[in-house]
Amino acid sequence: MKQIGALLAAAAMLVSWAQDGTAASSSFGFRAAVASWRESDLYGGSESENGTMFGPTFLFRLGDDENVAVGVDGLYGQMGALDRADAEVMLFYYVAPLFGVFADFRYMWGDYDASADPDIGEKVTTTVAGFGGGVTVDAPLGDSPLFVFANTRFVPVRVSTDVEDASGAGFLWAYEAGLAYAAEVATGAGDSCIYAAGGYRYHQMKGSDFDETMSMPFVEAGFKQEF
């Protein structure tokens, strides 16, 4: 799929930056989520599906003070009649060690098999693109290896769908929060750690002809390398 290819291309570019010494640190992770999706307006009634989504996460902090960072996240899953992919590119600026603001580009794609619905009777493809912003907080719990993280964002979006007369503008609001554990590992190439995290993500995307919500409890594991 084109959207997954674009995500991998962006990730490859960021890896190249890290190898060239541009990045001060890099994090590579993999996320698994239990997704609950509901659309209340687009198909003429309430539709819902549940399933799992999986995908990579990348975060690269740049410069000596690491106050600039670039992140790429992706999720893909099959949830009953819905095939869904979400991709996100973020540019962070940390105004304080624990607090940052970020620009957010989001792209979402979905195929919903509505052939069982007599009012639709076919598979419907919907794509969403938008650009917005948000805030993020990361706070250690004292001197322990545990830390909490939370972020929220607001993204104006443009929706294109096969549902007749339903394309248009709207907005997406989302938040995420969780707890992570990091453990140092010896690699001989700077400070490194492995991490594990658990959390909850929620978003609502709303416009005049659509009203989508998705909740996703998730787990994530990964590796962080200081350069």
Coordinates of N, CA and C in Angstrom, one line a residue:
M1 N 0.8 -1.2 0.0 CA 0.0 0.0 0.0 C 0.9 1.3 0.0
K2 N 0.4 2.3 -0.7 CA 1.2 3.5 -0.8 C 1.5 4.2 0.5
Q3 N 0.5 4.2 1.4 CA 0.8 4.9 2.7 C 1.8 4.2 3.5
I4 N 1.8 2.8 3.5 CA 2.8 2.1 4.3 C 4.2 2.3 3.6
G5 N 4.3 2.3 2.3 CA 5.5 2.6 1.6 C 6.1 4.0 2.0
A6 N 5.2 5.0 2.1 CA 5.7 6.3 2.4 C 6.2 6.4 3.8
L7 N 5.5 5.6 4.7 CA 6.0 5.6 6.1 C 7.4 4.9 6.2
L8 N 7.6 3.8 5.5 CA 8.9 3.2 5.5 C 10.0 4.1 4.9
A9 N 9.6 4.8 3.8 CA 10.6 5.7 3.2 C 11.0 6.8 4.2
A10 N 10.0 7.4 4.9 CA 10.4 8.4 5.9 C 11.3 7.8 7.0
A11 N 11.0 6.6 7.4 CA 11.8 5.9 8.5 C 13.2 5.7 8.0
A12 N 13.3 5.3 6.7 CA 14.7 5.0 6.2 C 15.5 6.3 6.1
M13 N 14.8 7.5 5.8 CA 15.5 8.7 5.7 C 16.0 9.1 7.1
L14 N 15.2 8.9 8.1 CA 15.6 9.2 9.5 C 16.7 8.4 10.0
V15 N 16.7 7.1 9.6 CA 17.8 6.2 10.0 C 19.1 6.7 9.3
S16 N 19.0 7.2 8.1 CA 20.2 7.7 7.4 C 20.7 8.9 8.1
W17 N 19.8 9.8 8.6 CA 20.3 11.0 9.4 C 21.0 10.6 10.6
A18 N 20.5 9.6 11.3 CA 21.1 9.1 12.5 C 22.5 8.5 12.2
Q19 N 22.6 7.8 11.2 CA 23.9 7.2 10.8 C 24.9 8.3 10.4
D20 N 24.5 9.4 9.9 CA 25.4 10.5 9.5 C 25.8 11.3 10.7
G21 N 25.2 11.0 11.9 CA 25.6 11.7 13.1 C 24.8 13.0 13.3
T22 N 23.7 13.2 12.5 CA 22.8 14.3 12.8 C 22.0 14.2 14.1
A23 N 21.6 12.9 14.4 CA 20.8 12.7 15.5 C 21.7 12.6 16.8
A24 N 21.2 13.1 17.9 CA 21.9 12.9 19.2 C 21.4 11.6 19.8
S25 N 20.2 11.1 19.5 CA 19.7 9.9 20.0 C 18.6 9.4 19.1
S26 N 18.4 8.1 19.1 CA 17.3 7.5 18.3 C 16.6 6.4 19.1
S27 N 15.3 6.3 18.9 CA 14.5 5.3 19.5 C 13.7 4.5 18.4
F28 N 13.8 3.2 18.5 CA 13.1 2.3 17.6 C 12.2 1.4 18.4
G29 N 10.9 1.4 18.1 CA 10.0 0.6 18.8 C 9.0 -0.1 17.9
F30 N 8.2 -1.0 18.6 CA 7.1 -1.7 17.9 C 5.9 -1.7 18.8
R31 N 4.8 -1.3 18.3 CA 3.5 -1.1 19.1 C 2.5 -2.1 18.6
A32 N 1.7 -2.7 19.6 CA 0.5 -3.5 19.3 C -0.6 -2.9 20.1
A33 N -1.8 -2.8 19.5 CA -2.9 -2.1 20.1 C -4.2 -2.9 19.9
V34 N -5.1 -2.9 20.8 CA -6.4 -3.5 20.7 C -7.3 -2.3 20.4
A35 N -7.8 -2.3 19.1 CA -8.6 -1.1 18.6 C -10.1 -1.4 18.6
S36 N -10.8 -0.4 19.1 CA -12.3 -0.4 19.0 C -12.7 0.8 18.2
W37 N -13.3 0.6 17.0 CA -13.6 1.7 16.1 C -15.1 1.8 16.0
R38 N -15.6 3.0 15.9 CA -17.0 3.3 15.7 C -17.2 4.5 14.8
E39 N -18.0 4.4 13.8 CA -18.4 5.5 12.9 C -19.9 5.7 13.0
S40 N -20.3 6.9 13.4 CA -21.7 7.1 13.8 C -22.6 7.8 12.7
D41 N -21.9 8.4 11.6 CA -22.7 9.2 10.7 C -22.4 8.8 9.2
L42 N -21.2 8.4 8.9 CA -20.8 8.3 7.5 C -21.6 7.3 6.7
Y43 N -22.0 6.2 7.3 CA -22.7 5.1 6.6 C -24.2 5.1 6.8
G44 N -24.7 6.2 7.3 CA -26.2 6.3 7.6 C -26.6 5.7 8.9
G45 N -25.7 5.3 9.7 CA -26.1 4.7 11.0 C -24.8 4.4 11.7
S46 N -24.9 3.8 12.9 CA -23.7 3.5 13.7 C -23.1 2.2 13.3
E47 N -21.8 2.2 12.9 CA -21.1 1.0 12.6 C -19.9 0.9 13.5
S48 N -19.5 -0.4 13.9 CA -18.4 -0.5 14.8 C -17.7 -1.8 14.5
E49 N -16.4 -1.9 14.8 CA -15.6 -3.0 14.6 C -14.5 -3.0 15.7
N50 N -14.0 -4.2 16.0 CA -12.9 -4.4 17.0 C -11.8 -5.3 16.4
G51 N -10.6 -5.1 16.8 CA -9.5 -5.9 16.3 C -8.2 -5.4 16.8
T52 N -7.1 -5.8 16.2 CA -5.8 -5.5 16.6 C -5.1 -4.7 15.5
M53 N -4.2 -3.8 15.9 CA -3.3 -3.0 15.0 C -1.9 -3.1 15.5
F54 N -1.0 -3.1 14.5 CA 0.5 -3.2 14.8 C 1.2 -2.2 14.0
G55 N 2.4 -1.8 14.5 CA 3.2 -0.9 13.6 C 4.5 -0.4 14.3
P56 N 5.4 0.2 13.6 CA 6.6 0.7 14.1 C 6.5 2.2 14.7
T57 N 7.4 2.5 15.6 CA 7.5 3.9 16.1 C 9.0 4.3 16.0
F58 N 9.3 5.5 15.6 CA 10.6 6.0 15.5 C 10.6 7.4 16.1
L59 N 11.7 7.7 16.9 CA 11.9 9.1 17.4 C 13.4 9.4 17.4
F60 N 13.7 10.5 16.8 CA 15.1 11.0 16.6 C 15.2 12.4 17.2
R61 N 16.0 12.5 18.3 CA 16.3 13.8 18.9 C 17.6 14.4 18.2
L62 N 17.6 15.6 17.8 CA 18.6 16.2 17.0 C 19.3 17.3 17.8
G63 N 20.6 17.5 17.5 CA 21.4 18.5 18.1 C 22.0 18.2 19.4
D64 N 22.9 19.0 19.9 CA 23.6 18.8 21.2 C 22.7 18.9 22.4
D65 N 21.7 19.8 22.3 CA 20.8 19.9 23.4 C 19.5 19.1 23.3
E66 N 19.3 18.4 22.2 CA 18.2 17.5 21.9 C 16.9 18.2 22.1
N67 N 16.8 19.4 21.8 CA 15.5 20.1 22.0 C 14.6 20.0 20.7
V68 N 15.1 19.5 19.7 CA 14.4 19.2 18.4 C 14.3 17.7 18.2
A69 N 13.2 17.2 17.8 CA 13.0 15.8 17.5 C 12.1 15.6 16.4
V70 N 12.2 14.5 15.7 CA 11.4 14.1 14.6 C 10.9 12.7 14.9
G71 N 9.6 12.5 14.8 CA 9.0 11.2 15.1 C 8.1 10.7 13.9
V72 N 8.1 9.4 13.7 CA 7.2 8.7 12.7 C 6.6 7.5 13.4
D73 N 5.2 7.4 13.3 CA 4.5 6.3 13.9 C 3.6 5.7 12.8
G74 N 3.3 4.4 12.9 CA 2.4 3.8 11.9 C 1.7 2.6 12.6
L75 N 0.5 2.4 12.2 CA -0.3 1.3 12.7 C -1.2 0.8 11.5
Y76 N -1.3 -0.6 11.4 CA -2.1 -1.2 10.4 C -2.8 -2.4 11.1
G77 N -4.1 -2.6 10.7 CA -4.8 -3.7 11.3 C -6.1 -4.0 10.5
Q78 N -6.5 -5.3 10.7 CA -7.8 -5.7 10.1 C -8.8 -6.0 11.2
M79 N -9.9 -5.2 11.2 CA -10.9 -5.3 12.3 C -12.2 -5.7 11.7
G80 N -12.5 -7.0 11.6 CA -13.7 -7.4 11.0 C -13.8 -6.9 9.5
A81 N -14.8 -6.1 9.3 CA -15.1 -5.6 7.9 C -14.2 -4.4 7.5
L82 N -13.3 -4.0 8.5 CA -12.5 -2.8 8.2 C -11.0 -3.1 8.1
D83 N -10.4 -2.7 7.0 CA -8.9 -2.7 6.9 C -8.5 -1.2 7.1
R84 N -7.5 -1.0 8.0 CA -7.2 0.3 8.4 C -5.7 0.5 8.6
A85 N -5.2 1.7 8.1 CA -3.8 2.1 8.3 C -3.8 3.5 8.7
D86 N -3.0 3.8 9.7 CA -2.8 5.2 10.2 C -1.3 5.5 10.2
A87 N -0.9 6.6 9.7 CA 0.5 7.1 9.7 C 0.6 8.5 10.1
E88 N 1.7 8.8 10.9 CA 1.8 10.1 11.5 C 3.3 10.5 11.5
V89 N 3.6 11.8 11.1 CA 4.9 12.4 11.2 C 4.8 13.6 12.1
M90 N 5.7 13.7 13.0 CA 5.7 14.8 14.0 C 7.1 15.5 14.1
L91 N 7.0 16.8 14.2 CA 8.2 17.6 14.4 C 8.1 18.3 15.8
F92 N 9.0 17.9 16.7 CA 8.9 18.4 18.1 C 9.9 19.5 18.4
Y93 N 9.5 20.4 19.3 CA 10.4 21.4 19.9 C 10.2 21.4 21.4
Y94 N 11.2 21.0 22.1 CA 11.1 20.9 23.6 C 11.4 22.2 24.2
V95 N 10.4 22.9 24.7 CA 10.7 24.2 25.4 C 11.2 24.1 26.8
A96 N 11.1 22.9 27.3 CA 11.7 22.5 28.6 C 12.0 21.0 28.5
P97 N 12.9 20.5 29.4 CA 13.3 19.1 29.3 C 12.1 18.1 29.3
L98 N 11.0 18.5 30.0 CA 9.9 17.6 30.1 C 8.7 17.9 29.3
F99 N 8.7 19.1 28.6 CA 7.6 19.6 28.0 C 7.9 20.1 26.6
G100 N 7.1 19.7 25.6 CA 7.3 20.1 24.2 C 6.1 20.4 23.5
V101 N 6.2 21.1 22.3 CA 5.1 21.3 21.4 C 5.5 20.6 20.1
F102 N 4.5 20.3 19.3 CA 4.9 19.6 18.0 C 3.9 19.9 16.9
A103 N 4.4 19.9 15.7 CA 3.6 19.9 14.5 C 3.3 18.5 14.1
D104 N 2.1 18.3 13.6 CA 1.6 16.9 13.4 C 1.0 16.8 12.0
F105 N 1.6 15.8 11.2 CA 0.9 15.5 9.9 C 0.4 14.1 10.0
R106 N -0.9 13.9 9.7 CA -1.5 12.6 9.8 C -2.2 12.2 8.5
Y107 N -2.0 10.9 8.2 CA -2.7 10.3 7.0 C -3.3 9.0 7.5
M108 N -4.6 8.8 7.1 CA -5.3 7.6 7.5 C -6.0 7.1 6.2
W109 N -6.1 5.8 6.1 CA -6.7 5.1 5.0 C -7.6 3.9 5.6
G110 N -8.7 3.7 5.0 CA -9.5 2.6 5.4 C -10.4 2.0 4.3
D111 N -10.6 0.7 4.3 CA -11.5 0.0 3.4 C -12.6 -0.6 4.3
Y112 N -13.8 -0.2 4.2 CA -14.9 -0.8 5.0 C -15.8 -1.5 4.1
D113 N -16.0 -2.8 4.4 CA -16.9 -3.7 3.6 C -18.3 -3.5 4.0
A114 N -19.0 -2.7 3.3 CA -20.4 -2.4 3.7 C -21.4 -3.2 2.8
S115 N -20.9 -4.3 2.2 CA -21.8 -5.0 1.2 C -23.0 -5.6 1.9
A116 N -22.9 -5.9 3.2 CA -24.1 -6.4 3.9 C -25.1 -5.3 4.3
D117 N -24.8 -4.0 4.1 CA -25.7 -2.9 4.3 C -26.5 -2.7 3.1
P118 N -27.8 -2.8 3.1 CA -28.7 -2.6 1.9 C -28.6 -1.2 1.4
D119 N -28.3 -0.2 2.3 CA -28.2 1.2 1.8 C -26.9 1.5 1.1
I120 N -25.9 0.6 1.2 CA -24.6 0.9 0.6 C -24.2 -0.2 -0.3
G121 N -24.1 -1.5 0.2 CA -23.9 -2.6 -0.7 C -22.6 -2.8 -1.4
E122 N -21.6 -2.1 -0.9 CA -20.2 -2.2 -1.5 C -19.1 -1.9 -0.6
K123 N -17.9 -2.1 -1.0 CA -16.8 -1.7 -0.2 C -16.5 -0.2 -0.4
V124 N -16.3 0.4 0.8 CA -16.1 1.9 0.8 C -14.6 2.2 1.2
T125 N -13.9 3.0 0.3 CA -12.6 3.5 0.7 C -12.6 4.9 1.1
T126 N -12.0 5.2 2.2 CA -11.9 6.5 2.8 C -10.5 6.9 3.1
T127 N -10.1 8.1 2.7 CA -8.7 8.6 3.1 C -8.9 9.9 3.8
V128 N -7.9 10.1 4.7 CA -7.9 11.3 5.5 C -6.5 11.9 5.6
A129 N -6.4 13.2 5.4 CA -5.1 13.8 5.5 C -5.3 15.1 6.3
G130 N -4.3 15.5 7.2 CA -4.4 16.7 7.9 C -3.1 17.1 8.5
F131 N -3.1 18.4 8.9 CA -1.9 19.0 9.5 C -2.3 19.8 10.7
G132 N -1.8 19.6 11.9 CA -2.1 20.4 13.1 C -1.0 20.4 14.0
G133 N -1.3 20.5 15.3 CA -0.3 20.6 16.4 C -0.8 20.0 17.7
G134 N 0.2 20.0 18.6 CA -0.1 19.4 19.9 C 1.0 19.7 21.0
V135 N 0.8 19.2 22.1 CA 1.7 19.3 23.2 C 2.0 17.9 23.8
T136 N 3.2 17.8 24.4 CA 3.6 16.5 24.9 C 4.4 16.7 26.2
V137 N 4.2 15.7 27.1 CA 4.9 15.8 28.5 C 5.5 14.4 28.7
D138 N 6.8 14.4 29.2 CA 7.4 13.1 29.6 C 8.0 13.4 31.0
A139 N 7.7 12.7 32.0 CA 8.1 13.0 33.4 C 8.6 11.7 34.1
P140 N 9.9 11.7 34.6 CA 10.3 10.5 35.3 C 9.7 10.5 36.7
L141 N 9.5 9.3 37.2 CA 9.0 9.1 38.6 C 10.2 9.0 39.6
G142 N 10.6 10.2 40.0 CA 11.7 10.2 41.0 C 13.0 9.7 40.3
D143 N 13.8 8.9 41.1 CA 15.0 8.4 40.6 C 14.8 7.0 40.0
S144 N 13.6 6.5 39.8 CA 13.3 5.2 39.3 C 13.4 5.2 37.8
P145 N 13.5 4.0 37.2 CA 13.5 3.9 35.7 C 12.1 4.0 35.1
L146 N 11.1 4.3 35.9 CA 9.8 4.5 35.4 C 9.5 6.0 35.0
F147 N 8.8 6.2 34.0 CA 8.3 7.6 33.6 C 7.0 7.5 33.0
V148 N 6.2 8.6 33.2 CA 4.9 8.8 32.6 C 5.0 9.6 31.3
F149 N 4.1 9.4 30.4 CA 4.1 10.2 29.2 C 2.7 10.5 28.8
A150 N 2.5 11.7 28.2 CA 1.1 12.1 27.8 C 1.2 13.1 26.7
N151 N 0.3 13.1 25.7 CA 0.3 14.1 24.7 C -1.2 14.2 24.2
T152 N -1.4 15.4 23.6 CA -2.7 15.6 22.9 C -2.4 16.5 21.7
R153 N -3.3 16.3 20.7 CA -3.2 17.1 19.5 C -4.5 17.4 18.9
F154 N -4.6 18.5 18.1 CA -5.7 18.9 17.3 C -5.3 19.1 15.9
V155 N -6.0 18.4 15.0 CA -5.6 18.3 13.6 C -6.8 18.6 12.7
P156 N -6.9 19.7 12.0 CA -7.9 19.9 10.9 C -7.6 18.9 9.8
V157 N -8.6 18.2 9.3 CA -8.5 17.2 8.3 C -9.3 17.4 7.1
R158 N -9.0 16.7 6.0 CA -9.8 16.7 4.8 C -10.1 15.2 4.5
V159 N -11.3 14.9 4.4 CA -11.8 13.5 4.2 C -12.2 13.3 2.7
S160 N -11.8 12.2 2.1 CA -12.2 11.8 0.8 C -12.8 10.4 0.9
T161 N -14.0 10.2 0.5 CA -14.6 8.9 0.7 C -15.5 8.5 -0.5
D162 N -15.7 7.2 -0.7 CA -16.6 6.7 -1.8 C -18.1 7.0 -1.5
V163 N -18.4 7.3 -0.2 CA -19.8 7.5 0.2 C -20.2 8.8 -0.5
E164 N -21.3 8.8 -1.3 CA -21.7 9.9 -2.1 C -22.0 11.2 -1.3
D165 N -21.5 12.3 -1.7 CA -21.8 13.6 -1.1 C -21.3 13.7 0.4
A166 N -20.3 12.9 0.8 CA -19.9 12.9 2.2 C -18.5 13.4 2.4
S167 N -17.7 13.6 1.3 CA -16.4 14.2 1.5 C -16.4 15.6 2.1
G168 N -15.4 16.0 2.8 CA -15.4 17.3 3.3 C -14.4 17.5 4.4
A169 N -14.4 18.7 5.0 CA -13.5 19.1 6.0 C -14.0 18.8 7.4
G170 N -13.1 18.6 8.3 CA -13.5 18.3 9.7 C -12.2 18.5 10.6
F171 N -12.3 17.9 11.8 CA -11.1 18.0 12.7 C -10.9 16.7 13.4
L172 N -9.7 16.4 13.8 CA -9.4 15.3 14.7 C -8.8 15.7 15.9
W173 N -9.3 15.2 17.1 CA -8.7 15.5 18.4 C -8.3 14.2 19.0
A174 N -7.1 14.1 19.5 CA -6.6 12.8 20.1 C -5.8 13.1 21.3
Y175 N -5.7 12.0 22.2 CA -4.8 12.1 23.3 C -4.2 10.7 23.5
E176 N -3.1 10.7 24.2 CA -2.4 9.4 24.6 C -1.7 9.6 25.9
A177 N -1.7 8.5 26.7 CA -1.1 8.6 28.0 C -0.7 7.2 28.4
G178 N 0.4 7.1 29.2 CA 0.9 5.8 29.6 C 2.1 5.8 30.6
L179 N 2.6 4.7 30.8 CA 3.7 4.5 31.8 C 4.7 3.6 31.1
A180 N 6.0 4.0 31.2 CA 7.1 3.3 30.5 C 8.2 2.9 31.5
Y181 N 8.9 1.9 31.2 CA 10.1 1.5 32.0 C 11.3 1.3 31.1
A182 N 12.4 1.9 31.5 CA 13.6 1.9 30.7 C 14.7 1.2 31.5
A183 N 15.5 0.4 30.9 CA 16.6 -0.3 31.5 C 17.9 -0.2 30.7
E184 N 19.0 0.3 31.3 CA 20.2 0.5 30.5 C 20.8 -0.8 30.1
V185 N 21.4 -0.8 28.9 CA 22.1 -2.0 28.4 C 23.5 -1.6 27.9
A186 N 24.5 -2.5 28.0 CA 25.8 -2.2 27.5 C 26.0 -2.6 26.1
T187 N 26.3 -1.6 25.2 CA 26.5 -1.9 23.8 C 27.9 -1.5 23.3
G188 N 28.6 -0.7 24.1 CA 29.9 -0.2 23.7 C 29.8 0.9 22.7
A189 N 28.6 1.5 22.5 CA 28.5 2.6 21.5 C 27.6 3.7 22.1
G190 N 28.0 4.2 23.3 CA 27.2 5.3 23.9 C 26.2 4.7 24.8
D191 N 25.5 5.6 25.5 CA 24.4 5.1 26.5 C 23.3 4.5 25.7
S192 N 22.8 3.4 26.1 CA 21.7 2.7 25.4 C 20.7 2.1 26.4
C193 N 19.5 1.9 26.0 CA 18.5 1.3 26.9 C 17.5 0.6 26.1
I194 N 16.8 -0.4 26.7 CA 15.6 -1.0 26.2 C 14.5 -0.5 27.0
Y195 N 13.3 -0.4 26.4 CA 12.2 0.1 27.1 C 10.9 -0.7 26.8
A196 N 10.0 -0.7 27.7 CA 8.6 -1.2 27.6 C 7.6 -0.2 28.1
A197 N 6.5 -0.2 27.4 CA 5.5 0.8 27.8 C 4.1 0.2 27.6
G198 N 3.2 0.8 28.3 CA 1.8 0.5 28.2 C 1.0 1.7 28.3
G199 N -0.1 1.9 27.5 CA -0.9 3.1 27.6 C -2.2 3.0 26.9
Y200 N -2.8 4.2 26.6 CA -4.1 4.2 26.1 C -4.1 5.4 25.1
R201 N -4.7 5.2 23.9 CA -4.8 6.3 22.9 C -6.3 6.3 22.5
Y202 N -6.7 7.6 22.3 CA -8.1 7.8 21.9 C -8.2 8.9 20.9
H203 N -9.0 8.8 19.8 CA -9.2 10.0 19.0 C -10.7 10.0 18.5
Q204 N -11.1 11.2 18.2 CA -12.4 11.5 17.6 C -12.2 12.4 16.4
M205 N -12.7 11.9 15.3 CA -12.7 12.7 14.0 C -14.1 13.1 13.6
K206 N -14.4 14.4 13.5 CA -15.8 14.8 13.3 C -15.9 15.9 12.2
G207 N -16.9 15.7 11.4 CA -17.2 16.7 10.4 C -18.7 16.7 10.2
S208 N -19.2 17.4 9.2 CA -20.7 17.5 9.0 C -21.3 16.1 8.6
D209 N -20.5 15.2 7.9 CA -21.0 13.9 7.5 C -20.3 12.7 8.1
F210 N -19.5 12.9 9.1 CA -18.8 11.8 9.7 C -18.5 12.1 11.1
D211 N -18.4 11.0 11.9 CA -18.1 11.1 13.3 C -17.5 9.8 13.8
E212 N -16.2 9.7 13.7 CA -15.5 8.5 14.0 C -14.8 8.6 15.4
T213 N -14.8 7.5 16.1 CA -14.0 7.4 17.4 C -13.2 6.1 17.3
M214 N -12.1 6.2 17.9 CA -11.3 5.0 18.1 C -10.5 5.0 19.4
S215 N -10.6 3.9 20.1 CA -9.9 3.8 21.4 C -8.9 2.6 21.2
M216 N -7.7 2.8 21.8 CA -6.7 1.8 21.6 C -5.8 1.6 22.8
P217 N -6.1 0.7 23.7 CA -5.1 0.3 24.7 C -3.9 -0.3 23.9
F218 N -2.7 0.0 24.4 CA -1.5 -0.5 23.6 C -0.4 -0.9 24.5
V219 N 0.5 -1.7 24.0 CA 1.8 -2.0 24.6 C 2.9 -1.7 23.5
E220 N 4.1 -1.4 24.0 CA 5.2 -1.1 23.1 C 6.5 -1.5 23.7
A221 N 7.4 -2.0 22.9 CA 8.7 -2.3 23.3 C 9.7 -1.8 22.3
G222 N 10.9 -1.3 22.8 CA 11.9 -0.8 21.8 C 13.2 -0.6 22.4
F223 N 14.1 0.1 21.6 CA 15.5 0.3 22.0 C 15.8 1.8 21.7
K224 N 16.6 2.4 22.6 CA 17.0 3.7 22.5 C 18.6 3.8 22.5
Q225 N 19.1 4.5 21.6 CA 20.6 4.6 21.5 C 21.0 6.1 21.5
E226 N 22.0 6.4 22.4 CA 22.6 7.7 22.4 C 23.8 7.7 21.5
F227 N 24.0 8.8 20.8 CA 25.2 8.9 19.9 C 26.2 9.9 20.5

